[in-house]
CSV table of C-alpha atoms in Angstrom, one decimal:
chain,number,residue,atom,x,y,z
E,222,MET,CA,-26.6,6.8,20.6
E,223,VAL,CA,-23.9,4.3,22.4
E,224,ARG,CA,-20.6,5.0,21.7
E,225,ALA,CA,-17.4,2.7,22.1
E,226,ARG,CA,-15.5,3.2,25.2
E,227,GLY,CA,-12.7,5.3,25.0
E,228,THR,CA,-14.1,7.5,22.1
E,229,PRO,CA,-15.5,10.9,22.2
E,230,PRO,CA,-19.0,10.9,23.5
E,231,ASN,CA,-22.1,12.7,21.6
E,232,ILE,CA,-23.1,15.8,23.8
E,233,VAL,CA,-26.7,17.5,22.9
E,234,LEU,CA,-27.2,20.5,24.9
E,235,VAL,CA,-31.0,21.7,25.6
E,236,MET,CA,-31.1,25.0,26.4
E,237,PHE,CA,-34.4,27.0,27.4
E,238,ASP,CA,-35.3,30.7,27.0
E,239,GLN,CA,-36.0,32.2,31.0
E,240,MET,CA,-36.3,29.1,33.5
E,241,ALA,CA,-35.3,29.8,36.6
E,242,ALA,CA,-33.7,27.3,38.6
E,243,LEU,CA,-35.9,27.6,41.4
E,244,SER,CA,-39.0,27.1,39.3
E,245,LEU,CA,-37.7,23.6,38.8
E,246,PRO,CA,-39.1,20.7,41.3
E,247,CYS,CA,-35.0,19.8,40.4
E,248,TYR,CA,-34.2,22.7,42.8
E,249,GLY,CA,-36.6,22.3,45.7
E,250,HIS,CA,-39.9,23.8,44.1
E,251,GLY,CA,-43.3,22.1,45.4
E,252,ILE,CA,-45.7,22.2,42.4
E,253,VAL,CA,-44.6,22.4,38.7
E,254,HIS,CA,-43.9,18.4,38.1
E,255,ALA,CA,-41.4,19.5,34.8
E,256,ALA,CA,-41.1,15.0,34.9
E,257,ASN,CA,-38.4,14.0,32.4
E,258,LEU,CA,-36.6,17.3,33.2
E,259,ARG,CA,-36.5,15.8,36.8
E,260,ALA,CA,-35.6,12.5,35.2
E,261,LEU,CA,-32.1,13.6,33.6
E,262,ALA,CA,-31.3,15.6,37.5
E,263,ALA,CA,-32.0,12.6,38.7
E,264,ASN,CA,-29.2,10.3,36.8
E,265,GLY,CA,-27.2,13.1,35.8
E,266,VAL,CA,-25.4,16.0,36.7
E,267,LEU,CA,-27.2,19.0,38.8
E,268,PHE,CA,-25.4,22.3,38.8
E,269,GLU,CA,-26.3,23.4,42.6
E,270,GLN,CA,-24.3,26.6,41.9
E,271,ALA,CA,-24.5,28.1,39.0
E,272,TYR,CA,-26.0,30.9,37.5
E,273,CYS,CA,-26.0,33.4,33.8
E,274,ASN,CA,-23.8,36.3,33.6
E,275,SER,CA,-26.4,39.0,32.2
E,276,PRO,CA,-30.2,38.9,32.5
E,277,LEU,CA,-30.5,39.4,29.0
E,278,CYS,CA,-30.6,37.0,26.8
E,279,SER,CA,-28.1,37.7,23.5
E,280,PRO,CA,-25.0,38.8,25.7
E,281,SER,CA,-26.0,35.9,28.3
E,282,ARG,CA,-25.4,33.6,25.8
E,283,HIS,CA,-22.3,35.0,24.6
E,284,ALA,CA,-20.8,35.3,27.1
E,285,MET,CA,-21.9,30.6,27.4
E,286,MET,CA,-20.6,30.3,24.4
E,287,THR,CA,-17.3,32.3,24.9
E,288,GLY,CA,-17.0,31.9,28.9
E,289,ARG,CA,-16.1,34.8,28.6
E,290,LEU,CA,-18.1,37.5,30.6
E,291,PRO,CA,-20.2,40.3,28.6
E,292,SER,CA,-17.8,43.1,29.5
E,293,ARG,CA,-14.9,41.8,27.8
E,294,ILE,CA,-16.7,40.6,24.2
E,295,GLY,CA,-18.1,43.8,24.6
E,296,ALA,CA,-22.1,42.0,24.8
E,297,TYR,CA,-24.0,45.2,26.8
E,298,ASP,CA,-27.6,44.9,25.3
E,299,ASN,CA,-29.4,42.4,22.6
E,300,ALA,CA,-28.8,43.8,19.5
E,301,ALA,CA,-24.4,43.1,20.2
E,302,GLU,CA,-22.8,41.2,18.1
E,303,LEU,CA,-20.2,38.5,18.7
E,304,ALA,CA,-17.5,39.1,16.6
E,305,SER,CA,-16.2,35.8,14.6
E,306,THR,CA,-12.7,37.0,15.8
E,307,VAL,CA,-13.8,35.1,19.5
E,308,PRO,CA,-13.6,31.4,19.5
E,309,THR,CA,-17.1,29.9,20.8
E,310,PHE,CA,-17.5,25.7,22.4
E,311,ALA,CA,-18.8,25.1,18.8
E,312,HIS,CA,-15.2,26.6,17.7
E,313,TYR,CA,-13.5,23.9,19.8
E,314,LEU,CA,-15.6,21.1,19.4
E,315,ARG,CA,-15.0,20.8,16.3
E,316,LEU,CA,-11.3,21.1,16.7
E,317,ALA,CA,-11.1,18.0,18.9
E,318,GLY,CA,-13.1,16.4,15.7
E,319,TYR,CA,-17.0,16.6,16.0
E,320,ARG,CA,-20.0,17.6,14.0
E,321,THR,CA,-21.5,20.5,15.6
E,322,CYS,CA,-24.8,21.9,14.9
E,323,LEU,CA,-27.6,24.3,15.7
E,324,SER,CA,-31.2,23.9,15.8
E,325,GLY,CA,-33.1,26.6,17.3
E,326,LYS,CA,-32.8,30.2,18.9
E,327,MET,CA,-29.3,31.5,19.9
E,328,ASP,CA,-30.3,35.2,19.5
E,329,PHE,CA,-26.8,35.9,16.9
E,330,SER,CA,-26.6,39.6,15.8
E,331,GLY,CA,-25.3,40.3,12.5
E,332,ALA,CA,-23.6,38.3,9.2
E,333,ASP,CA,-22.2,35.4,11.4
E,334,GLN,CA,-25.5,33.2,12.5
E,335,LEU,CA,-23.3,30.3,13.0
E,336,HIS,CA,-20.6,30.8,15.6
E,337,GLY,CA,-18.5,28.1,15.3
E,338,TYR,CA,-21.7,25.6,14.8
E,339,GLU,CA,-21.3,23.9,11.0
E,340,GLU,CA,-24.6,23.4,10.6
E,341,ARG,CA,-28.3,25.4,11.6
E,342,LEU,CA,-31.3,23.6,11.3
E,343,THR,CA,-33.7,27.2,11.4
E,344,THR,CA,-33.5,30.7,11.3
E,345,ASP,CA,-33.3,32.5,14.9
E,346,LEU,CA,-36.7,33.9,16.0
E,347,SER,CA,-34.9,37.3,17.3
E,348,PRO,CA,-34.2,39.6,14.8
E,349,SER,CA,-30.7,39.7,13.9
E,350,ASP,CA,-30.3,43.5,12.4
E,351,PHE,CA,-29.5,45.0,14.9
E,352,GLY,CA,-33.2,46.3,15.3
E,353,TRP,CA,-32.7,46.4,18.7
E,354,THR,CA,-30.1,48.5,19.5
E,355,PRO,CA,-30.7,50.9,22.3
E,356,ASN,CA,-29.9,54.6,22.5
E,357,TRP,CA,-27.5,54.9,25.7
E,358,ASP,CA,-28.0,58.5,25.1
E,359,GLU,CA,-31.4,58.3,26.7
E,360,PRO,CA,-31.4,55.8,29.8
E,361,ARG,CA,-35.4,56.4,30.4
E,362,ARG,CA,-36.1,55.2,27.1
E,363,LEU,CA,-39.5,53.0,26.6
E,364,TYR,CA,-39.1,50.7,23.2
E,365,PRO,CA,-41.6,48.5,22.5
E,366,TRP,CA,-39.6,45.4,22.3
E,367,PHE,CA,-38.5,45.4,26.7
E,368,HIS,CA,-40.0,43.4,29.2
E,369,ASP,CA,-42.9,45.0,31.2
E,370,LEU,CA,-46.2,43.8,33.2
E,371,ARG,CA,-48.1,43.1,30.4
E,372,SER,CA,-46.1,39.7,30.2
E,373,VAL,CA,-47.7,38.7,32.9
E,374,VAL,CA,-51.3,40.2,32.7
E,375,GLU,CA,-52.2,38.8,29.7
E,376,ALA,CA,-50.7,35.1,30.4
E,377,GLY,CA,-52.9,32.2,29.2
E,378,ALA,CA,-54.0,29.5,27.9
E,379,CYS,CA,-53.9,30.1,23.7
E,380,ASP,CA,-55.1,28.1,20.4
E,381,TYR,CA,-51.3,28.3,18.9
E,382,SER,CA,-48.5,31.3,18.9
E,383,LEU,CA,-46.1,31.4,16.5
E,384,THR,CA,-43.3,31.0,19.9
E,385,MET,CA,-45.3,27.6,19.5
E,386,ALA,CA,-45.0,27.0,15.9
E,387,TYR,CA,-41.3,27.7,16.4
E,388,ASP,CA,-40.2,25.0,19.1
E,389,GLU,CA,-41.8,22.5,18.1
E,390,GLU,CA,-39.9,23.6,13.8
E,391,THR,CA,-36.8,23.0,16.3
E,392,THR,CA,-37.7,20.0,18.1
E,393,HIS,CA,-38.4,18.6,14.6
E,394,GLN,CA,-35.2,19.1,13.0
E,395,ALA,CA,-33.6,18.7,16.1
E,396,THR,CA,-35.3,14.8,16.4
E,397,ARG,CA,-34.7,14.1,12.5
E,398,TRP,CA,-31.4,15.4,12.9
E,399,LEU,CA,-30.2,13.2,15.4
E,400,TYR,CA,-31.8,9.8,13.3
E,401,ALA,CA,-29.4,10.9,10.2
E,402,ALA,CA,-26.4,11.5,12.2
E,403,GLY,CA,-27.1,7.5,13.8
E,404,ALA,CA,-28.1,6.0,10.2
E,405,GLY,CA,-24.9,8.3,9.3
E,406,ASP,CA,-20.4,8.8,9.6
E,407,ARG,CA,-19.8,8.3,13.0
E,408,HIS,CA,-17.6,11.5,14.0
E,409,PRO,CA,-19.0,12.3,17.7
E,410,PHE,CA,-21.7,15.3,17.1
E,411,LEU,CA,-22.5,18.1,19.4
E,412,LEU,CA,-26.1,19.5,18.6
E,413,THR,CA,-27.7,21.9,20.4
E,414,VAL,CA,-31.0,22.5,20.9
E,415,SER,CA,-32.7,25.7,21.9
E,416,TYR,CA,-36.6,26.3,23.2
E,417,MET,CA,-38.2,30.0,23.1
E,418,HIS,CA,-40.4,29.0,25.8
E,419,PRO,CA,-41.1,29.7,28.8
E,420,HIS,CA,-39.6,33.2,27.4
E,421,ASP,CA,-42.7,35.4,27.9
E,422,PRO,CA,-45.6,35.6,26.9
E,423,TYR,CA,-46.1,32.9,28.9
E,424,LEU,CA,-48.8,30.9,27.1
E,425,ALA,CA,-49.6,27.8,27.4
E,426,PRO,CA,-51.3,25.6,24.9
E,427,ARG,CA,-55.1,25.0,25.2
E,428,LEU,CA,-55.6,21.5,24.7
E,429,LEU,CA,-53.0,20.0,27.4
E,430,GLY,CA,-56.0,21.3,29.5
E,431,SER,CA,-55.9,22.6,33.2
E,432,LEU,CA,-53.3,21.5,35.3
E,433,SER,CA,-55.7,20.7,37.6
E,434,ARG,CA,-56.0,17.1,36.3
E,435,PHE,CA,-52.7,16.8,37.5
E,436,ALA,CA,-53.1,17.5,40.7
E,437,ASP,CA,-53.3,14.2,42.6
E,438,ARG,CA,-49.8,12.7,41.2
E,439,PRO,CA,-46.8,13.6,43.3
E,440,ALA,CA,-44.4,16.2,42.2
E,441,GLY,CA,-42.2,14.7,39.7
E,442,GLY,CA,-44.1,11.8,38.6
E,443,PRO,CA,-44.8,10.5,34.6
E,444,LEU,CA,-47.4,12.5,32.7
E,445,GLY,CA,-47.2,11.1,29.8
E,446,ALA,CA,-47.2,12.8,26.0
E,447,GLY,CA,-49.2,15.3,25.9
E,448,ARG,CA,-51.1,16.3,23.1
E,449,SER,CA,-50.6,17.4,19.7
E,450,ALA,CA,-51.0,21.1,19.6
E,451,ARG,CA,-52.5,20.8,16.0
E,452,ALA,CA,-53.7,17.9,13.8
E,453,GLY,CA,-50.8,16.3,12.3
E,454,SER,CA,-48.1,18.1,14.0
E,455,PRO,CA,-44.4,16.6,13.1
E,456,SER,CA,-43.7,16.9,17.3
E,457,ALA,CA,-46.1,16.5,19.9
E,458,LEU,CA,-46.0,18.5,23.1
E,459,ARG,CA,-45.1,17.0,26.2
E,460,PRO,CA,-45.2,18.2,29.4
E,461,LEU,CA,-41.3,18.9,30.4
């Protein structure tokens, strides 16, 4: 959406969960194609010395949104509640006159599921009821939701999954919102689109077929649109 010169830019922030930088061609991976992400990197700004402030989902997201270390805001585990009194970049952008909208996951725990966003187009995929609170007095206890090697040994193709459905809905709702924003008021906007994949379990849609059919293409070359994961789906699955 083109805006007049001198006006604040619209912002679309796209997030992927557990996507390591070194698994992308723009950071030197020689096998992964990711043509669209490669094009974004080539035509935009590529950060070469950036990192997450926590290896856990919720503390890392809370740090990103607030610009503060997890230890400063009490974000020690995936059930940590980000206090509503702590401002986020969404709050600051609203003060600057932006519309703010979230489609997809952000791992918020507790009653506040917005933290500065005016609208939320989907529910979260993670529990918001503090169900993932570990017992810090039992540091060696393993909980069912902990990550282990099952995510690796059980990885592979599948026909469909809950996480695929969630990411499709995230894309569909975000696309619908963008069209409505373009036809509606002319305030600048921030739209955050946040996906579950490539978070474990590492499942790939079977209908995309074997990656060997791309073996003769140069890394980052155009792959075209993928097929929908199911007939009549509102969002087609496309190679990144």
